[in-house]
JSON list of C-alpha atoms in Angstrom, two decimals:
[
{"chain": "A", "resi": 152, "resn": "UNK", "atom": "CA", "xyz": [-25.21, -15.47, -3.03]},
{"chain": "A", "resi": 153, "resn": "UNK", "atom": "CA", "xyz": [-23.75, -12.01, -3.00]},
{"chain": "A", "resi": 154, "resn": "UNK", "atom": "CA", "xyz": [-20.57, -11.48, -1.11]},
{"chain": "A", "resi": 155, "resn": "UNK", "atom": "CA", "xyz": [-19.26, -8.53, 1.67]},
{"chain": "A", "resi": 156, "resn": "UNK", "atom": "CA", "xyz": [-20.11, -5.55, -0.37]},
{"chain": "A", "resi": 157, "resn": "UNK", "atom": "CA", "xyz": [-18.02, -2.54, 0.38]},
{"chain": "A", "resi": 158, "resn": "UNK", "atom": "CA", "xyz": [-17.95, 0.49, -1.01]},
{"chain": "A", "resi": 159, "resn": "UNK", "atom": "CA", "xyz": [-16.22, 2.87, -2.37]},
{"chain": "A", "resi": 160, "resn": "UNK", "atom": "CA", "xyz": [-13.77, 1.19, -3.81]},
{"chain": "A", "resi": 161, "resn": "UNK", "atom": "CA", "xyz": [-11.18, 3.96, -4.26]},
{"chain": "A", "resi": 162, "resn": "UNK", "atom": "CA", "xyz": [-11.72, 7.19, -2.03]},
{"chain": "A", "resi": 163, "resn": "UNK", "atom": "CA", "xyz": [-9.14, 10.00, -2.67]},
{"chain": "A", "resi": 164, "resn": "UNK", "atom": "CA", "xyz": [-9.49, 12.96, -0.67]},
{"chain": "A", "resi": 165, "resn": "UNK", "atom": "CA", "xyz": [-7.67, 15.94, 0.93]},
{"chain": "A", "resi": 166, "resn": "UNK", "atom": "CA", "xyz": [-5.91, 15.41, 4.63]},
{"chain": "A", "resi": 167, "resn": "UNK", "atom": "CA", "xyz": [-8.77, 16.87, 7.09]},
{"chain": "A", "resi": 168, "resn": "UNK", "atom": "CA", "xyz": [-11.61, 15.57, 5.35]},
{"chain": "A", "resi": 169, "resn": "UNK", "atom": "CA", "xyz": [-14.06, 13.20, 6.59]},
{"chain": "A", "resi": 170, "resn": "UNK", "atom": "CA", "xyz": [-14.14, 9.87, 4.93]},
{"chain": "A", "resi": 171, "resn": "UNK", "atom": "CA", "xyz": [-16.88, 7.06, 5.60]},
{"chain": "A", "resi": 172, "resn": "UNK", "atom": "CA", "xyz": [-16.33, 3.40, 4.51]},
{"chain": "A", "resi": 173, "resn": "UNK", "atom": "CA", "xyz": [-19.79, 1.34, 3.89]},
{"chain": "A", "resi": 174, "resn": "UNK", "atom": "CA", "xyz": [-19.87, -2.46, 4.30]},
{"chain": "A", "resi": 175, "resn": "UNK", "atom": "CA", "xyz": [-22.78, -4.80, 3.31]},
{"chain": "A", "resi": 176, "resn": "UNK", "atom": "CA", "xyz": [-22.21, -8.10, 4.95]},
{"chain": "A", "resi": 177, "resn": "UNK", "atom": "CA", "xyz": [-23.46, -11.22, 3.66]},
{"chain": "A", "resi": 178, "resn": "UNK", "atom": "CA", "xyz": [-26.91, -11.94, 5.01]},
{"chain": "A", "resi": 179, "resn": "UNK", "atom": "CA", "xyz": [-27.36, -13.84, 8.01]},
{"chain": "A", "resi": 180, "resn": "UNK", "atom": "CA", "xyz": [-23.75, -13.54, 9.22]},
{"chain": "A", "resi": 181, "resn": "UNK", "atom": "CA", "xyz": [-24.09, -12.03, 12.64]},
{"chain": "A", "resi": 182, "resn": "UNK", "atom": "CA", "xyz": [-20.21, -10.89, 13.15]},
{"chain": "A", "resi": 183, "resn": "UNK", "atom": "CA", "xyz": [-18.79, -8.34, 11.11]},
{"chain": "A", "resi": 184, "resn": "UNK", "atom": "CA", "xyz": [-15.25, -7.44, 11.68]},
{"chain": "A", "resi": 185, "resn": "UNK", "atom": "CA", "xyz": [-13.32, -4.35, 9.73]},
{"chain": "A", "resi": 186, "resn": "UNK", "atom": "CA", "xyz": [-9.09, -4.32, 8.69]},
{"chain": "A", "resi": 187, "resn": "UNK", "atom": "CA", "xyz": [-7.03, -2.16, 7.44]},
{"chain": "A", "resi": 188, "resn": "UNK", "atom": "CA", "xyz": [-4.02, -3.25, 5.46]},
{"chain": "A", "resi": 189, "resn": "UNK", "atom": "CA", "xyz": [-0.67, -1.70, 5.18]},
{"chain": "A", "resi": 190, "resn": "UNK", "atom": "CA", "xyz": [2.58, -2.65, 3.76]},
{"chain": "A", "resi": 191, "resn": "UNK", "atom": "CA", "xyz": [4.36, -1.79, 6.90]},
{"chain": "A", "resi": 192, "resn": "UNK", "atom": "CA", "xyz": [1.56, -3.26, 9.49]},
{"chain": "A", "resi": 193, "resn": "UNK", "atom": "CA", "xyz": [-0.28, -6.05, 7.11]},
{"chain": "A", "resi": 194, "resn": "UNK", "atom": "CA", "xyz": [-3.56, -6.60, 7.98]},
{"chain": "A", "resi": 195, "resn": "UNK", "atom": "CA", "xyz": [-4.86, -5.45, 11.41]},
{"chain": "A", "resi": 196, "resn": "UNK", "atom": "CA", "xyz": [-8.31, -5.84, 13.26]},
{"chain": "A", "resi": 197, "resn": "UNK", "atom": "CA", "xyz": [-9.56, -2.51, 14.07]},
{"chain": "A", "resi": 198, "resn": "UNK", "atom": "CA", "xyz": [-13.17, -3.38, 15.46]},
{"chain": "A", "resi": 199, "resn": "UNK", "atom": "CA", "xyz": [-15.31, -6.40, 15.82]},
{"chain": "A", "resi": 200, "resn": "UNK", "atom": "CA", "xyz": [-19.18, -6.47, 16.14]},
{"chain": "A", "resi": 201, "resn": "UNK", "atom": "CA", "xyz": [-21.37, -9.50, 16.81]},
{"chain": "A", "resi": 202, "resn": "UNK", "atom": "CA", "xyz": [-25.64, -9.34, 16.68]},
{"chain": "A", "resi": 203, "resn": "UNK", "atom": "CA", "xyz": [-24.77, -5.35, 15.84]},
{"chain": "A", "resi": 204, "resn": "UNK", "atom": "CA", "xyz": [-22.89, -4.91, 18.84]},
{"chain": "A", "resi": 205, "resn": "UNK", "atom": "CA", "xyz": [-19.45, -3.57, 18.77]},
{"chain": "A", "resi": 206, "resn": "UNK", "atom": "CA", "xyz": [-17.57, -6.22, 21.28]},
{"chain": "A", "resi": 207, "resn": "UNK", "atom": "CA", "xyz": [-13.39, -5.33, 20.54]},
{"chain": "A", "resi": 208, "resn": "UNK", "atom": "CA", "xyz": [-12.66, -1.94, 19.46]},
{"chain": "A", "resi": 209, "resn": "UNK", "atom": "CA", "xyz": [-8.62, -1.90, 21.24]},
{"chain": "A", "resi": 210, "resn": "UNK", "atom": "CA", "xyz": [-7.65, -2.19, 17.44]},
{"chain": "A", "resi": 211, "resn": "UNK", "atom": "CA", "xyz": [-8.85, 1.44, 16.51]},
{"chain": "A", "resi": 212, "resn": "UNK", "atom": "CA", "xyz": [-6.12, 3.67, 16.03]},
{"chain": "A", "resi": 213, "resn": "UNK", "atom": "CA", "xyz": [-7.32, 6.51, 18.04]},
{"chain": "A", "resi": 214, "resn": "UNK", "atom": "CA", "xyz": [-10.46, 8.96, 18.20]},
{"chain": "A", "resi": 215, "resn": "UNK", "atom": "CA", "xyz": [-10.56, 9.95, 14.87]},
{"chain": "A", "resi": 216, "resn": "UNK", "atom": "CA", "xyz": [-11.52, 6.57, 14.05]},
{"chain": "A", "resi": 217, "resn": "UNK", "atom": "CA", "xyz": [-15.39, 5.59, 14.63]},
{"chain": "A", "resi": 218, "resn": "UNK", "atom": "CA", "xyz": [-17.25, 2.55, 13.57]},
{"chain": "A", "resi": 219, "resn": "UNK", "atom": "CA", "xyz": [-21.17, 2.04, 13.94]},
{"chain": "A", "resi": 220, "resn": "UNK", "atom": "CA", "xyz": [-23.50, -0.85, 12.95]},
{"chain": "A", "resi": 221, "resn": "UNK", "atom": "CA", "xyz": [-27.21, 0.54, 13.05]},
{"chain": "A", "resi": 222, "resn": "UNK", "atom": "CA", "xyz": [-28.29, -3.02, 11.69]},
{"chain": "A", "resi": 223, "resn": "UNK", "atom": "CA", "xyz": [-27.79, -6.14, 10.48]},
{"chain": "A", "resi": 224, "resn": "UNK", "atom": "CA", "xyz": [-27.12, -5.51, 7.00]},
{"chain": "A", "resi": 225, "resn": "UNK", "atom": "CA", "xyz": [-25.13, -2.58, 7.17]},
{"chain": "A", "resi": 226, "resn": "UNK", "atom": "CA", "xyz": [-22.19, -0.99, 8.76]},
{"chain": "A", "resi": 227, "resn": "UNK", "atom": "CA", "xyz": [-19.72, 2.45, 8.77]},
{"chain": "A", "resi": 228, "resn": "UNK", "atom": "CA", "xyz": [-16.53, 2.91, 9.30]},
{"chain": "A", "resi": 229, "resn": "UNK", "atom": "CA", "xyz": [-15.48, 6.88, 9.79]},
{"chain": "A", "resi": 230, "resn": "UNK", "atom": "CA", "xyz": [-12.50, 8.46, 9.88]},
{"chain": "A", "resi": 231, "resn": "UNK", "atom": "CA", "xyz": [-12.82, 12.75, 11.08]},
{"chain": "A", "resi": 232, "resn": "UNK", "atom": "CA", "xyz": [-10.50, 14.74, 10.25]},
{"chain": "A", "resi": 233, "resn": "UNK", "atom": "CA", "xyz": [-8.54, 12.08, 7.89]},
{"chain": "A", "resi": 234, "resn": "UNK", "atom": "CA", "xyz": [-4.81, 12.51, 7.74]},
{"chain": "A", "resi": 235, "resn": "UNK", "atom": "CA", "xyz": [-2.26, 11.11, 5.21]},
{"chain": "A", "resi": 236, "resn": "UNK", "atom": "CA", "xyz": [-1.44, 8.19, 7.37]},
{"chain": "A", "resi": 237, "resn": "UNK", "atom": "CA", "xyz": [-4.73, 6.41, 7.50]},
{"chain": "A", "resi": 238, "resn": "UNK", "atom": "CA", "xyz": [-4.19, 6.13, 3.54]},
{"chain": "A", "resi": 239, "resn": "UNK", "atom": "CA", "xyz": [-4.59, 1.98, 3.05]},
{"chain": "A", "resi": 240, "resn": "UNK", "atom": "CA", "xyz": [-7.17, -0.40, 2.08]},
{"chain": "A", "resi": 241, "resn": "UNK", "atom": "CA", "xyz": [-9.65, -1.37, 4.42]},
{"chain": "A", "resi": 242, "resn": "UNK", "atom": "CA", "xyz": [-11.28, -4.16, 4.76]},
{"chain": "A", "resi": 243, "resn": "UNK", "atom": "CA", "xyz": [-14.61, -5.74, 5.97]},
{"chain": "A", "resi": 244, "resn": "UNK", "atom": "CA", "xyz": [-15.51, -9.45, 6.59]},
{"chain": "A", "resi": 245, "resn": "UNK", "atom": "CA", "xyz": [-18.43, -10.91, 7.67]},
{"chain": "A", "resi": 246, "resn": "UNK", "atom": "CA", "xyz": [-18.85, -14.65, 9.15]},
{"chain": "A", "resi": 247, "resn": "UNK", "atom": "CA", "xyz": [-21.50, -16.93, 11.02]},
{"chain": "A", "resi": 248, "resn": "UNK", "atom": "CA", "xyz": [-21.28, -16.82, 15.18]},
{"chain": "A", "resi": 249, "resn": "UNK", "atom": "CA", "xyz": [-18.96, -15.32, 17.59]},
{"chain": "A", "resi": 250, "resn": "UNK", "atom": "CA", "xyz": [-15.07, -14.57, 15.81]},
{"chain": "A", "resi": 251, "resn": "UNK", "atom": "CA", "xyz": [-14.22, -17.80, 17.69]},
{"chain": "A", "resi": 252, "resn": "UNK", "atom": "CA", "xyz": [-16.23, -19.76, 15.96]},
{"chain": "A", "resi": 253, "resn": "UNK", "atom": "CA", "xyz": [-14.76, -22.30, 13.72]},
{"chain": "A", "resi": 254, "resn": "UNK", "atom": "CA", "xyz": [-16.56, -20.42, 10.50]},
{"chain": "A", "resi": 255, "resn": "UNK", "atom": "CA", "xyz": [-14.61, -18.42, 8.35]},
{"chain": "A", "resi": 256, "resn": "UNK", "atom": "CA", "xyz": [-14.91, -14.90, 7.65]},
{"chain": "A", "resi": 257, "resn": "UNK", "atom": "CA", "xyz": [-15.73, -13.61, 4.57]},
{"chain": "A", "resi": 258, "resn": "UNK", "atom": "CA", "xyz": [-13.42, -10.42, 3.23]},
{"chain": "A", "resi": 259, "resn": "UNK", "atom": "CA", "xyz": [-15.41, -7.84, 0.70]},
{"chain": "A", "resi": 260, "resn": "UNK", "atom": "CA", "xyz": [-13.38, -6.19, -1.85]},
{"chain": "A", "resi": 261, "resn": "UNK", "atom": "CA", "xyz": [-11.81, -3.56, -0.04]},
{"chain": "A", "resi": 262, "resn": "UNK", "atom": "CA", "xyz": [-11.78, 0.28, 0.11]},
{"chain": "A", "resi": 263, "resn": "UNK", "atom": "CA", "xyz": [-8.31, 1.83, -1.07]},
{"chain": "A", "resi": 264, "resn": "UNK", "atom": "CA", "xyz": [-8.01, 4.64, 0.66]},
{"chain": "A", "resi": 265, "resn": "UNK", "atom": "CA", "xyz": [-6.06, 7.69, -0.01]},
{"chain": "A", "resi": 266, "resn": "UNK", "atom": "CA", "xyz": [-5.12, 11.14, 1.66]},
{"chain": "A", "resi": 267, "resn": "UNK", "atom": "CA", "xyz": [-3.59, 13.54, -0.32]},
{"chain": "B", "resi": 138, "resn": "UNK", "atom": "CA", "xyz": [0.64, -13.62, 22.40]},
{"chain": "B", "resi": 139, "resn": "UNK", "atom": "CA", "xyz": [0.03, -15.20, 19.10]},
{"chain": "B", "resi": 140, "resn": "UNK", "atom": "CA", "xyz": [2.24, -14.59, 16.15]},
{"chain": "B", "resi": 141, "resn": "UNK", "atom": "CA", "xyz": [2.26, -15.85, 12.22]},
{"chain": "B", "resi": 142, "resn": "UNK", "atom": "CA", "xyz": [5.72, -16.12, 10.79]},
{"chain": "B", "resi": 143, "resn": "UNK", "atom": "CA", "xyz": [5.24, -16.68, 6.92]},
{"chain": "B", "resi": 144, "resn": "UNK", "atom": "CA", "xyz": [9.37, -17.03, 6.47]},
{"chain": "B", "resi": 145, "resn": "UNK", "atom": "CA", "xyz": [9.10, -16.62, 2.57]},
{"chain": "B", "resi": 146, "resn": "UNK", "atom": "CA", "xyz": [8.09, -12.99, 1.11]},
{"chain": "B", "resi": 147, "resn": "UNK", "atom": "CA", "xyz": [8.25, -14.62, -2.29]},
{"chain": "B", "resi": 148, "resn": "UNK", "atom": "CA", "xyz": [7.98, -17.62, -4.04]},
{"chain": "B", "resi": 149, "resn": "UNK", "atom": "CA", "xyz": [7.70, -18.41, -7.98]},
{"chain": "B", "resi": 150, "resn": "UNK", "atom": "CA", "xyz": [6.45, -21.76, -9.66]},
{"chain": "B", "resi": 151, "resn": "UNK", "atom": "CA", "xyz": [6.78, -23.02, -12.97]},
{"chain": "B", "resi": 152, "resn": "UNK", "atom": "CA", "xyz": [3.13, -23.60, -14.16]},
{"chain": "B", "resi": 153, "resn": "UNK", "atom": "CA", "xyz": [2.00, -27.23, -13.63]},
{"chain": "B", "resi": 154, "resn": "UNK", "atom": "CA", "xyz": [4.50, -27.42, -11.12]},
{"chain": "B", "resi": 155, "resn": "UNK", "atom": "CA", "xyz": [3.99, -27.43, -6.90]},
{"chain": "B", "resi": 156, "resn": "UNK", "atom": "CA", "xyz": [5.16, -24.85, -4.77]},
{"chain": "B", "resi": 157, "resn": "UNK", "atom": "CA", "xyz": [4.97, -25.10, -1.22]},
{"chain": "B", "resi": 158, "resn": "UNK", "atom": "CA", "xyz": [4.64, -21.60, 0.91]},
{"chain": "B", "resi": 159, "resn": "UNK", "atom": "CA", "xyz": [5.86, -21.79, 4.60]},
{"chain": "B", "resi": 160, "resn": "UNK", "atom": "CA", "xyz": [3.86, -20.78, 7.52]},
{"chain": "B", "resi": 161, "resn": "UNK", "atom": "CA", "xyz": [4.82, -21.25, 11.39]},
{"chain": "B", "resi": 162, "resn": "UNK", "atom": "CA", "xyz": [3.47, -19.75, 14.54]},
{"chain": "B", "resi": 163, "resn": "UNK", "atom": "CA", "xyz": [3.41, -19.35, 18.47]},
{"chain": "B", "resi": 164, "resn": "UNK", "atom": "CA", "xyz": [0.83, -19.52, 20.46]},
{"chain": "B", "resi": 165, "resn": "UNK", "atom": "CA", "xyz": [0.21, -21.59, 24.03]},
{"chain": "B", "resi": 166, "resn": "UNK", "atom": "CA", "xyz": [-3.30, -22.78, 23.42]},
{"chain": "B", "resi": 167, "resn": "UNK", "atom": "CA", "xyz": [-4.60, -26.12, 22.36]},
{"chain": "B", "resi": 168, "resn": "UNK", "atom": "CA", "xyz": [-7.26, -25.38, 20.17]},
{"chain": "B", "resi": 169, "resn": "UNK", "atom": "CA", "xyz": [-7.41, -22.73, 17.64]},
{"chain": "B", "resi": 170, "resn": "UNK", "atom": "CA", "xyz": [-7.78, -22.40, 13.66]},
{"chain": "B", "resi": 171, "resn": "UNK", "atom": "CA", "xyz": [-5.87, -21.93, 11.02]},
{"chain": "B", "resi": 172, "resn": "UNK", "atom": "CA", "xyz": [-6.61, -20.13, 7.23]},
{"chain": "B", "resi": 173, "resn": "UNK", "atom": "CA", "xyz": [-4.64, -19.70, 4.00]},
{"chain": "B", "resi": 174, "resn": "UNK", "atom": "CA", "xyz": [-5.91, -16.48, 2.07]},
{"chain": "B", "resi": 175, "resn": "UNK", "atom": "CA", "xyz": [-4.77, -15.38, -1.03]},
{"chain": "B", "resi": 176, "resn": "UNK", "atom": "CA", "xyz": [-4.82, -11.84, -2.37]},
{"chain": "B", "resi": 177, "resn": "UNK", "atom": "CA", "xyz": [-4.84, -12.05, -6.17]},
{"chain": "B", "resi": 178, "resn": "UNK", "atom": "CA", "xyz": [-4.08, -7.90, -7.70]},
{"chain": "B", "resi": 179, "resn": "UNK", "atom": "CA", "xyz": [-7.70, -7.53, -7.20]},
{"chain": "B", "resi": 180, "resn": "UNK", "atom": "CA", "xyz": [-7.29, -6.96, -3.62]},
{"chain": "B", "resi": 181, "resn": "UNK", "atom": "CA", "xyz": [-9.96, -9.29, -2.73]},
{"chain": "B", "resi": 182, "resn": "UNK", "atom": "CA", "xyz": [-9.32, -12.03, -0.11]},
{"chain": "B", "resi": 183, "resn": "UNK", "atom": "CA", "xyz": [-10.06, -15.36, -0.82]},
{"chain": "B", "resi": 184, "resn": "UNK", "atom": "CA", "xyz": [-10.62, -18.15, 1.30]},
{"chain": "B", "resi": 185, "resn": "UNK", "atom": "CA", "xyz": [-8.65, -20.85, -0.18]},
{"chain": "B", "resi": 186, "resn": "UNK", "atom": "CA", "xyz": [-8.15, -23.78, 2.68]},
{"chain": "B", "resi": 187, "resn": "UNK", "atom": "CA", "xyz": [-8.78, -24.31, 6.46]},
{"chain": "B", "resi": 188, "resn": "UNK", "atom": "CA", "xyz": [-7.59, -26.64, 9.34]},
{"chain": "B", "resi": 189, "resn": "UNK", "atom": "CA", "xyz": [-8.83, -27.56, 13.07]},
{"chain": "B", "resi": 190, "resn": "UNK", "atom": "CA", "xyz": [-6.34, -28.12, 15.43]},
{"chain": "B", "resi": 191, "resn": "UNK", "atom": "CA", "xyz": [-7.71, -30.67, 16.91]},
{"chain": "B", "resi": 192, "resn": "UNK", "atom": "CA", "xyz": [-7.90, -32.59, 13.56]},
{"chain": "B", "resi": 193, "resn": "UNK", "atom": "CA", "xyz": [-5.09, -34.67, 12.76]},
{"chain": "B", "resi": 194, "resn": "UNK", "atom": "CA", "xyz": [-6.10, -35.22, 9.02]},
{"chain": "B", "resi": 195, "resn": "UNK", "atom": "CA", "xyz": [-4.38, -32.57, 6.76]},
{"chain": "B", "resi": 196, "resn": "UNK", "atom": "CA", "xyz": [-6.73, -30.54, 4.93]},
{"chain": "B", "resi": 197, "resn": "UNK", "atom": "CA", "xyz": [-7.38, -31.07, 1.32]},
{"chain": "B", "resi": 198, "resn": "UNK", "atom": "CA", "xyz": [-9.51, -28.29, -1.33]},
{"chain": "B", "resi": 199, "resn": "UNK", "atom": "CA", "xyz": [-8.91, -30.17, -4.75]},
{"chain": "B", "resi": 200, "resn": "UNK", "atom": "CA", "xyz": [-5.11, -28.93, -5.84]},
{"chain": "B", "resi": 201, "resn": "UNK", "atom": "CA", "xyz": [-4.76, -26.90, -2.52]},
{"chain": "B", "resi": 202, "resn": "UNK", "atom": "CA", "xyz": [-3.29, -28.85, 0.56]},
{"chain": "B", "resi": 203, "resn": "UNK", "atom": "CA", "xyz": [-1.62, -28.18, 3.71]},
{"chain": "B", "resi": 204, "resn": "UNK", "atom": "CA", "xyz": [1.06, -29.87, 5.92]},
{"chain": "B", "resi": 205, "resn": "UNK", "atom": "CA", "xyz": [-0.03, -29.57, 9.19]},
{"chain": "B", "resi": 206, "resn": "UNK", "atom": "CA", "xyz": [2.23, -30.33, 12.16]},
{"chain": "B", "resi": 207, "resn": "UNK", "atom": "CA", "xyz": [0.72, -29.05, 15.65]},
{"chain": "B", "resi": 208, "resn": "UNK", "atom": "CA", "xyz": [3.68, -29.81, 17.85]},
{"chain": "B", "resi": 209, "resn": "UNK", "atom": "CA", "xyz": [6.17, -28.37, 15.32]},
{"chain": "B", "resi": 210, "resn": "UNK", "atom": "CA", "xyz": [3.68, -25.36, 15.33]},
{"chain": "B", "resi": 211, "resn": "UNK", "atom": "CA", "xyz": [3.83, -25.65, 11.15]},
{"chain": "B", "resi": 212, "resn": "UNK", "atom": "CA", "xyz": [1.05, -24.93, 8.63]},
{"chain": "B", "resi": 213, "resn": "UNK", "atom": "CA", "xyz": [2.49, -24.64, 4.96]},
{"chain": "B", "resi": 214, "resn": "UNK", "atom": "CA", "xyz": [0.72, -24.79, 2.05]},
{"chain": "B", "resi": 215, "resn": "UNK", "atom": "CA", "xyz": [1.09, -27.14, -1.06]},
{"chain": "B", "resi": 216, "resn": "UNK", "atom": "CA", "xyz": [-0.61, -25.55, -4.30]},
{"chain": "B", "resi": 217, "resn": "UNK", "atom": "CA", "xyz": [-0.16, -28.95, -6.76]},
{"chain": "B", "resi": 218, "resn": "UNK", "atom": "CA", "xyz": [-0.39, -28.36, -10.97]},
{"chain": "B", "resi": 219, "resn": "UNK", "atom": "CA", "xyz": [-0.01, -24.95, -10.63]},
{"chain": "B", "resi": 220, "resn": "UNK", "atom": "CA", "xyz": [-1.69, -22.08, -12.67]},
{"chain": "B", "resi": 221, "resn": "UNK", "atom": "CA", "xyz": [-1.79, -18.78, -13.95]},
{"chain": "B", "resi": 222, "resn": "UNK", "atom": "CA", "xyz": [-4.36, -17.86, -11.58]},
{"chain": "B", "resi": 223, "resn": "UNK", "atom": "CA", "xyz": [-2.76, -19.06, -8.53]},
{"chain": "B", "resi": 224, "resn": "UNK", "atom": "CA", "xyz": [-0.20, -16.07, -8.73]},
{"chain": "B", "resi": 225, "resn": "UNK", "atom": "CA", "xyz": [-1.55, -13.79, -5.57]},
{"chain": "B", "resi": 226, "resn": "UNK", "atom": "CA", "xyz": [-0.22, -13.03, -2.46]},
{"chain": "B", "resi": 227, "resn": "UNK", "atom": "CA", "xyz": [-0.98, -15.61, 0.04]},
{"chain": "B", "resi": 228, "resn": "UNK", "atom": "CA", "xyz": [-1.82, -15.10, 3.85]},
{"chain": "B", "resi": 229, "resn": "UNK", "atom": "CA", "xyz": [-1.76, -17.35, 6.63]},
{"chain": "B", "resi": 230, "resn": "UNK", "atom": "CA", "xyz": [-3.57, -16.78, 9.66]},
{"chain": "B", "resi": 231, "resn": "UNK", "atom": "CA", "xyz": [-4.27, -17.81, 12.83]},
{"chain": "B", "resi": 232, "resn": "UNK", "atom": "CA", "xyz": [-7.46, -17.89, 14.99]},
{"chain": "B", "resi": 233, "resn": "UNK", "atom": "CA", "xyz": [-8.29, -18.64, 18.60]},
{"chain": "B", "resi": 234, "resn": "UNK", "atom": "CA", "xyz": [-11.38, -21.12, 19.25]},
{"chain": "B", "resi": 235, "resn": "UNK", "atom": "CA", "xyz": [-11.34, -19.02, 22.97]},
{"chain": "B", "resi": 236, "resn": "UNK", "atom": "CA", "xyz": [-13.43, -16.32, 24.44]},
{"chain": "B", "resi": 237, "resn": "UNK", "atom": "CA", "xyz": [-12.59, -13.02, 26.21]},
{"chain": "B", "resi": 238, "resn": "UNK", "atom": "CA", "xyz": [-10.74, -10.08, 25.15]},
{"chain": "B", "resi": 239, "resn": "UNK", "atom": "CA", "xyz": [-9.11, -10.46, 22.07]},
{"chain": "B", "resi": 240, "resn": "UNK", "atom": "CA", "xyz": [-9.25, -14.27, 21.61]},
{"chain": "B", "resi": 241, "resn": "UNK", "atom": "CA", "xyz": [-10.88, -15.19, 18.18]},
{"chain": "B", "resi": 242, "resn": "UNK", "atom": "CA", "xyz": [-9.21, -12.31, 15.69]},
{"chain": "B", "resi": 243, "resn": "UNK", "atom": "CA", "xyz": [-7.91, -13.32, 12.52]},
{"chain": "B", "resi": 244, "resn": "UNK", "atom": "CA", "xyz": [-3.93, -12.90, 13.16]},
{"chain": "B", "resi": 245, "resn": "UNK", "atom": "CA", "xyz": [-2.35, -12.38, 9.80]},
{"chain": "B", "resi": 246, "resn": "UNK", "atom": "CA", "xyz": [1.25, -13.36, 8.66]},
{"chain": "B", "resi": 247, "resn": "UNK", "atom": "CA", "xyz": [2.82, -10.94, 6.23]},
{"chain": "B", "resi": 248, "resn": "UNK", "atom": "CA", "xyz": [1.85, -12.80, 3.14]},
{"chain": "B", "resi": 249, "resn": "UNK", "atom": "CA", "xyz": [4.00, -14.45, 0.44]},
{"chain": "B", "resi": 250, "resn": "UNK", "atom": "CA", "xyz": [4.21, -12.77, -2.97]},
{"chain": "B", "resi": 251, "resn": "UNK", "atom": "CA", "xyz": [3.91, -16.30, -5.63]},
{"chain": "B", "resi": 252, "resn": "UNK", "atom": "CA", "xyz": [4.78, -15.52, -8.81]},
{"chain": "B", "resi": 253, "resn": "UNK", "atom": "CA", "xyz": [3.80, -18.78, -11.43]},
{"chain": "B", "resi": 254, "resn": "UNK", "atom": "CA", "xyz": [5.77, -18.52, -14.78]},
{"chain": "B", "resi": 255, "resn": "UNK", "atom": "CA", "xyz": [3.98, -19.97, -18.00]}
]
C-alpha cells in the first residue's frame, strides 16, 4: 500500500512568494494532521483535520499560514507571502479515527522548505 | 501540560551491540500513548514501536523493545544486535487517549542522534 505522499520534496523560493505544500494521505485514514520541524522548535502540530474537517488549527503560526482539505484524498498547506523563517521541513501524517485514537499516524516524506 | 524529555541528544553503538535511548515525561492523565520514531537522513519518519498505558506488558517489535515504567513516567528504548541501518535520529512521543482541545497531538521529544559504528 502506498504511503503519505507529499510533495514537493524540496521547494526553494524567494521571501514573499507563495508556497503550497500537497499531501496525499493513505486511503481510508480519515485524520490528517500537518508538522513542521525545526532544529530550534522540533516537530510541532500546526493543524489537524478529521472526515475533511479542520478540528485544531491553535498550532498555525499566524495568518500567512492556511491549510484546506477539499477531500479525502488530498490536502494543502499554504504559506502567502513566505518569509525566511518558515524555511523547515514539513510534514504530513495520516492515521485511522480521531488523533486520540490508539492508531498511529503515518508521516509522508516531508517537504524541505526553503526561503531565500 | 504534557512534555517529552529525551535526556540524551546522542548516543553511538558498536554494531551487534544494544543501546538503550532514554525517554521520560509529565503529564497528569491515566491513559495516553506512547511512540518511538526514528528519522533515518532520509527525513522520513518511521514508526518503529508503540505502548498503551494501560498495558503493563512492555512492548516488543523483533530487536526493538521498550522499558516501560508508568509511575516512574519512563519510556526508553532498547534497540538489541544493532545495525547499520538503525543509525537515525530517534523520537519519542507522547499522545493523549482524551478528547477536547488539544488532547490527542503527537507531542515530540527532541530526538536522539544514534550513531552505530561497524
Amino acid at each position: 500500500d502506498a504511503g503519505v505522499i507529499q510533495s514537493p520534496r524540496h521547494e526553494v523560493t524567494e521571501m514573499g512568494q507563495e508556497v503550497t505544500l500537497r499531501c496525499k494521505p493513505i486511503s481510508g485514514h480519515n485524520s490528517l494532521f500537518w508538522y513542521r520541524q525545526t532544529m530550534m522548535r522540533g516537530l510541532e502540530l500546526l493543524i489537524y483535520f478529521n472526515n475533511n474537517v479542520p478540528i485544531d488549527d491553535s498550532g498555525m503560526p499566524e495568518d500567512r499560514f492556511s491549510a484546506k482539505m477539499p477531500n479525502a484524498s488530498f490536502s494543502t498547506l499554504k504559506i502567502q507571502p513566505s518569509e525566511p523563517r518558515d524555511s523547515a521541513v514539513y510534514f504530513c501524517a495520516s492515521s485511522l479515527g480521531g488523533r486520540a485514537s490508539n492508531q498511529p499516524q503515518h508521516f509522508g516524506d516531508g517537504t524541505r522548505l526553503s526561503i531565500l | 501540560a504534557q512534555t517529552v524529555t529525551q535526556s540524551q541528544p546522542e548516543m553511538s553503538v558498536q554494531e551487534a551491540e544494544t543501546v538503550t535511548l532514554s525517554c521520560t515525561y509529565d503529564t497528569s492523565e491515566s491513559d495516553y500513548y506512547l511512540f518511538w520514531y526514528k528519522q533515518p537522513p532520509s527525513r522520513q519518519m518511521i514508526l518503529v514501536i508503540r505502548q498503551e498505558a494501560y498495558k503493563q506488558q512492555n512492548a516488543t517489535e523483533n530487536r526493538f523493545s521498550v522499558n516501560f515504567q508508568k509511575a516512574a513516567k519512563s519510556f526508553s528504548l532498547k534497540i538489541s544486535d544493532s545495525q547499520l541501518g538503525d543509525a537515525a535520529m530517534y523520537f519519542c512521543a507522547y499522545r493523549s487517549a482524551g478528547y477536547g482541545g488539544s488532547q490527542g497531538n503527537l507531542i515530540f521529544g527532541k530526538g536522539t542522534k544514534l550513531s552505530v559504528k561497524p
